Coordinates of C-alpha atoms in Angstrom, one line a residue:
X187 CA 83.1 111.6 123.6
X188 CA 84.0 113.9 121.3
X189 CA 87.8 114.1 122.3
X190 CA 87.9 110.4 121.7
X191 CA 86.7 110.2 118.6
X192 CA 89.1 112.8 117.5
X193 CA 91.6 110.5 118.1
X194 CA 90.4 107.5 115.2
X195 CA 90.5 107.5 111.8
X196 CA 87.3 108.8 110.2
X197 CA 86.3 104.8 108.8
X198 CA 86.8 104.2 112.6
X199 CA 84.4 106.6 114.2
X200 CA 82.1 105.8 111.0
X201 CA 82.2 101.8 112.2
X202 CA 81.7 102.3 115.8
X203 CA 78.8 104.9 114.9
X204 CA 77.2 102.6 112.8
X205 CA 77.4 99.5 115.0
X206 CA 75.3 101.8 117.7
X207 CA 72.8 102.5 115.1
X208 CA 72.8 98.3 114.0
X209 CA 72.3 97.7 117.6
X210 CA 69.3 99.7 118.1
X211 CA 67.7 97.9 115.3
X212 CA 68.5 94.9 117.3
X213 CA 66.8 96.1 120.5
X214 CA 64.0 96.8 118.4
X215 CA 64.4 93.4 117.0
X216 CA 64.1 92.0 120.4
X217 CA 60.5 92.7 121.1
X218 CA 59.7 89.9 119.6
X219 CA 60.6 88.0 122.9
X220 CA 58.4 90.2 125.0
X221 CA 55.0 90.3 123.3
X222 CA 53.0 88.4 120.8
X223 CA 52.2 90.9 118.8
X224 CA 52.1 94.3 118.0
X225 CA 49.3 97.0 116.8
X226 CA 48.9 98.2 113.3
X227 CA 48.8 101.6 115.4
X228 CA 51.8 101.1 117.1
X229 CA 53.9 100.5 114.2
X230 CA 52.4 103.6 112.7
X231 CA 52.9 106.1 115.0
X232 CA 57.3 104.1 115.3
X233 CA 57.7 104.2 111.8
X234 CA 56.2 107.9 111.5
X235 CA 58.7 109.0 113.7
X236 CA 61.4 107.0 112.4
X237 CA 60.2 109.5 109.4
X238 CA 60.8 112.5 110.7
X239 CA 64.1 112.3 112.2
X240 CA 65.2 111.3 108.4
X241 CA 63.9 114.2 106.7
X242 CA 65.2 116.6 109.8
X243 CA 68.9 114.9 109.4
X244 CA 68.5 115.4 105.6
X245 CA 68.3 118.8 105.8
X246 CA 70.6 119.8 109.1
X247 CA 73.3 117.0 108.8
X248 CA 73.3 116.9 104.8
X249 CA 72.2 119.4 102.9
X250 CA 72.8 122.5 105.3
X251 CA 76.3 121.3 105.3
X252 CA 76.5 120.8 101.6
X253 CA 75.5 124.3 100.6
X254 CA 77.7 125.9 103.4
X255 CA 80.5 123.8 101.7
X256 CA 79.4 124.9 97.9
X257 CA 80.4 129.0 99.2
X258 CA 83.0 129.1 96.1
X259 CA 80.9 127.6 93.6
X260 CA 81.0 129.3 90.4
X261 CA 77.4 128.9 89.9
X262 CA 75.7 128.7 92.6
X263 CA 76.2 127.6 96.3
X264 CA 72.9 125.8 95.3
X265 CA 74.1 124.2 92.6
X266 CA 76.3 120.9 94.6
X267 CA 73.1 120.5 96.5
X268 CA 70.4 119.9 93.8
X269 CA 72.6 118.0 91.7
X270 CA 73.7 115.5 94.4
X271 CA 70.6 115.6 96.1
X272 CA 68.7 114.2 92.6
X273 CA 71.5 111.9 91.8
X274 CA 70.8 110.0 95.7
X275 CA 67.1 109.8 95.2
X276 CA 67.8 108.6 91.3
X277 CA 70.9 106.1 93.0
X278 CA 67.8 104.6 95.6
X279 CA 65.3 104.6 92.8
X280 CA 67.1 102.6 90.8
X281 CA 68.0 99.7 93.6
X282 CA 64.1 99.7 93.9
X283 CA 63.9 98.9 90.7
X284 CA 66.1 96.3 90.9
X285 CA 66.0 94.6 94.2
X286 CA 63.3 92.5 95.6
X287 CA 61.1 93.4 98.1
X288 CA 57.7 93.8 99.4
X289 CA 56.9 97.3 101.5
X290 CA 55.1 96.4 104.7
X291 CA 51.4 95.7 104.3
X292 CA 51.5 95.3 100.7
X293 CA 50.7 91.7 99.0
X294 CA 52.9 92.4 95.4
X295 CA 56.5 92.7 95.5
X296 CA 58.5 94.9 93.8
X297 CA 61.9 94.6 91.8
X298 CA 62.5 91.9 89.9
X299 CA 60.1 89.5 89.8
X300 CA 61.6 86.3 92.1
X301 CA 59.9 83.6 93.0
X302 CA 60.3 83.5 97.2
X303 CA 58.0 81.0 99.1
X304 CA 57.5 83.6 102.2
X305 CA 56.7 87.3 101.6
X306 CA 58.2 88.1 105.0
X307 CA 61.9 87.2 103.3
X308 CA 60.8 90.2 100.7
X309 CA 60.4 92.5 104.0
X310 CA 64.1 92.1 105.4
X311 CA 65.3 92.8 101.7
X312 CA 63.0 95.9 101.6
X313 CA 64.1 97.0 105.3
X314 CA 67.9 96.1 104.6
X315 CA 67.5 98.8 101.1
X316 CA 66.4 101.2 103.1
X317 CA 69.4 101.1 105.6
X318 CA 71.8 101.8 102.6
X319 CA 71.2 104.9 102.4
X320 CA 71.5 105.9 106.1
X321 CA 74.9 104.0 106.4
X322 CA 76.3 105.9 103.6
X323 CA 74.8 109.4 105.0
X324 CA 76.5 108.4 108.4
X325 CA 79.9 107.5 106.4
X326 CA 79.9 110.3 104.6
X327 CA 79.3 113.0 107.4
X328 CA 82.3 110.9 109.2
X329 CA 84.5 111.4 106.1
X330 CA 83.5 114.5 105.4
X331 CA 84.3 116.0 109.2
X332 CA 87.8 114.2 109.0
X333 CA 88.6 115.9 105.6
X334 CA 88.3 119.6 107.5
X335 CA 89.1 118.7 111.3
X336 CA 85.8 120.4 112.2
X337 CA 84.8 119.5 115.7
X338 CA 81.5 121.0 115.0
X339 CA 81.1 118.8 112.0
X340 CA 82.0 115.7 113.4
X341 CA 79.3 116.6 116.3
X342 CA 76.4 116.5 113.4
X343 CA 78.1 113.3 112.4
X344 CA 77.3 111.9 116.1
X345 CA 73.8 113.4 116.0
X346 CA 72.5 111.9 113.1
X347 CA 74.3 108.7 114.4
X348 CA 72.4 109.2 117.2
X349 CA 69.2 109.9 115.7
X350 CA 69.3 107.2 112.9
X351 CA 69.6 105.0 115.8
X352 CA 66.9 105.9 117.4
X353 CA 64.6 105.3 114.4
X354 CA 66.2 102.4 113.8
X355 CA 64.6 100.8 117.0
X356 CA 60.9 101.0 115.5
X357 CA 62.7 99.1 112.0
X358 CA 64.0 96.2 113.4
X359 CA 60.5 95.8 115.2
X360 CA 58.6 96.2 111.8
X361 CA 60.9 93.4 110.7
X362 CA 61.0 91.1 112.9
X363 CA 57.3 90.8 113.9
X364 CA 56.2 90.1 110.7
X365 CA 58.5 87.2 110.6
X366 CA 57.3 85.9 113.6
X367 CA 53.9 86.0 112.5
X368 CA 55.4 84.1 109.3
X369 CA 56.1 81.0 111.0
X370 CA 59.8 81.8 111.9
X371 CA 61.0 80.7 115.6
X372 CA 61.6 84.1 117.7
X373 CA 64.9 83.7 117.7
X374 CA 65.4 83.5 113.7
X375 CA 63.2 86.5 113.4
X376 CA 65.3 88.5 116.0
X377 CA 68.6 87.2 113.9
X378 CA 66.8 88.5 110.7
X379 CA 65.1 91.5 112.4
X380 CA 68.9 92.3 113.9
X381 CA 70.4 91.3 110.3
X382 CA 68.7 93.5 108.1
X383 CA 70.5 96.7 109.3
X384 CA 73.5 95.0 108.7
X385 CA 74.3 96.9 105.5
X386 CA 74.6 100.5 107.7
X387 CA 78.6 99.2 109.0
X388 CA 79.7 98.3 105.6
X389 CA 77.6 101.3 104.0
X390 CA 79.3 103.5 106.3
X391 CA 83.0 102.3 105.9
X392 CA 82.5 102.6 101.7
X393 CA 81.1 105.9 102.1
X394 CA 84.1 107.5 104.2
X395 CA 86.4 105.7 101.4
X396 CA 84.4 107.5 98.6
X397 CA 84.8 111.1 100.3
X398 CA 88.7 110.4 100.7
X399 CA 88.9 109.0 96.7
X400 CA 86.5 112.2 95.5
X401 CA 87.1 114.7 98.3
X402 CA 86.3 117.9 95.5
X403 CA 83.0 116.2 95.4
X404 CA 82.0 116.1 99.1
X405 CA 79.2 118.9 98.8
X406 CA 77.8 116.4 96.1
X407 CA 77.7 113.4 98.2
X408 CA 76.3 115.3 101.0
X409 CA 73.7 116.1 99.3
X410 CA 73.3 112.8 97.7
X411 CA 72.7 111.0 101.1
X412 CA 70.2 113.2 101.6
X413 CA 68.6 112.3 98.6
X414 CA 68.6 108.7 99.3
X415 CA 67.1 109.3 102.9
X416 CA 64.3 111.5 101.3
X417 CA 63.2 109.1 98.2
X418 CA 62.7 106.0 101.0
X419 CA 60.8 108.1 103.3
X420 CA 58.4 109.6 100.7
X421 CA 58.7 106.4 98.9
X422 CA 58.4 103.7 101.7
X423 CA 58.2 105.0 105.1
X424 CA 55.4 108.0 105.2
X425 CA 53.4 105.3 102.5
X426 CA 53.6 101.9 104.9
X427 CA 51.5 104.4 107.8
X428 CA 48.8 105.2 106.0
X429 CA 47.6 101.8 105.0
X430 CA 45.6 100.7 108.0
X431 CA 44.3 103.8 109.7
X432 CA 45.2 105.5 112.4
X433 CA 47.1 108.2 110.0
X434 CA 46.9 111.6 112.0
X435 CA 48.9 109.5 115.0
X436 CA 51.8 108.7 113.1
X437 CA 51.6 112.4 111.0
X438 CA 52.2 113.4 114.8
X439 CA 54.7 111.1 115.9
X440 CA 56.6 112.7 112.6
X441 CA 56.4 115.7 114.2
X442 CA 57.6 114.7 117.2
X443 CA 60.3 113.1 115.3
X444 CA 61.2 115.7 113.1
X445 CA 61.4 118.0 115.8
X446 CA 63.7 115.9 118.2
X447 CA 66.2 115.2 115.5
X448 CA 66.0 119.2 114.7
X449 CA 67.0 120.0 118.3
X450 CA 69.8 117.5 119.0
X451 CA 71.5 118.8 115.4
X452 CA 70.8 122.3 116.2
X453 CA 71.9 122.2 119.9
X454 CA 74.7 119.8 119.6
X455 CA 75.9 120.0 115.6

């Protein structure tokens, strides 16, 4: 796999990783044809785990690699990282500020106050603002592992590919239940389900285009993706488990998230 990727342009291996990751939020997406419904508690202990592979790719994929890549700077290897790593949470703040959305199994939408006649529409938004983000992260890691030929680097690139996907799955369930439950048809709330990761192919192409344009600020954006990924799962995705019960499942299934996404960096980045 690896020799084959070698072969593309870094916005190529960026695309076709990110179209695995939008898939898996469509087979996600798809359980709404198999069941009527699904638990509070499943969707607790999905999205807990879909936590903790992003805060063990934030570290191992993006900021490990960041201060590795900061060796020469004048003031500290530590420097790159904190900077970027502020500027991506501040970057994702802001779009919350701005953007509406409603976080699942709240009532009040945040953003800018829009009038929408079905709260489940402010759901996708909030799920499609979260996959920014991780699409950029994915695109940067690309770019970033074409820039210095690294085999090793472009391997971290797969694994968080790989593990974004994964908690991708749980997402495009948490997106398109809801709209089922809504009154949409199961086939428009796969569509939307499916449609709301979207944004991670055309995140991903921008952000290998930005590492090529700025390529002295690489440990920056690094960090920066990391950053981004951090602020949404203090921010929206540890917050949405807590709501309903059943917290010390999904503080496990981050664990068990956190720990798989630290073994498939560490054993194959």
């Amino acid at each position: 796999m690896l020799d084959f990727l070698m072969t593309l342009e870094p916005w190529q291996q960026a695309l076709i990783a990110t179209l695995f990751t939008w898939t898996m939020t469509g087979l996600g997406a798809a359980v709404v044809f198999l069941t009527r419904g699904v638990s509070e508690n499943f969707l607790n202990i999905t999205l807990g785990f879909a936590g903790g592979i992003m805060v063990a790719a934030s570290f191992w994929s993006l900021l490990s690699p960041a201060i590795e890549a900061s060796a020469d700077n004048p003031i500290g290897e530590w420097f790159p990282a904190l900077i970027g790593f502020l500027a991506g949470a501040l970057f994702i703040y802001l779009f919350d500020k701005i953007i509406p959305h409603r976080h699942r199994g709240e009532k009040d939408a945040e953003g800018i106050s829009i009038d929408y006649s079905r709260r489940s529409t402010l759901l996708v938004t909030s799920l499609t603002l979260h996959n920014i983000p991780e699409g950029l992260s994915i695109g940067i890691l690309f770019g970033a592992a074409g820039l210095s030929r690294d085999p090793v680097m472009l391997a971290s690139a797969l694994t968080l590919a790989v593990g974004i996907g994964l908690q991708n799955i749980p997402e495009g369930t948490a997106v398109s239940m809801p709209l089922r439950a809504d009154g949409a048809s199961k086939p428009r709330a796969f569509f939307w389900g499916w449609m709301s990761a979207i944004v991670e192919p055309i995140s991903a192409v921008i952000g290998v285009l930005l590492i090529g344009a700025i390529e002295p600020l690489l440990p920056y954006a690094l960090a920066a993706g990391a950053g981004a990924m951090i602020f949404v799962v203090v921010e929206e995705v540890i917050p949405s488990t807590q709501k309903n019960g059943h917290s010390d499942a999904a503080v496990f299934a981050f664990l068990i998230g956190f720990s798989v996404m630290m073994v498939l960096d560490v054993a194959l980045g």
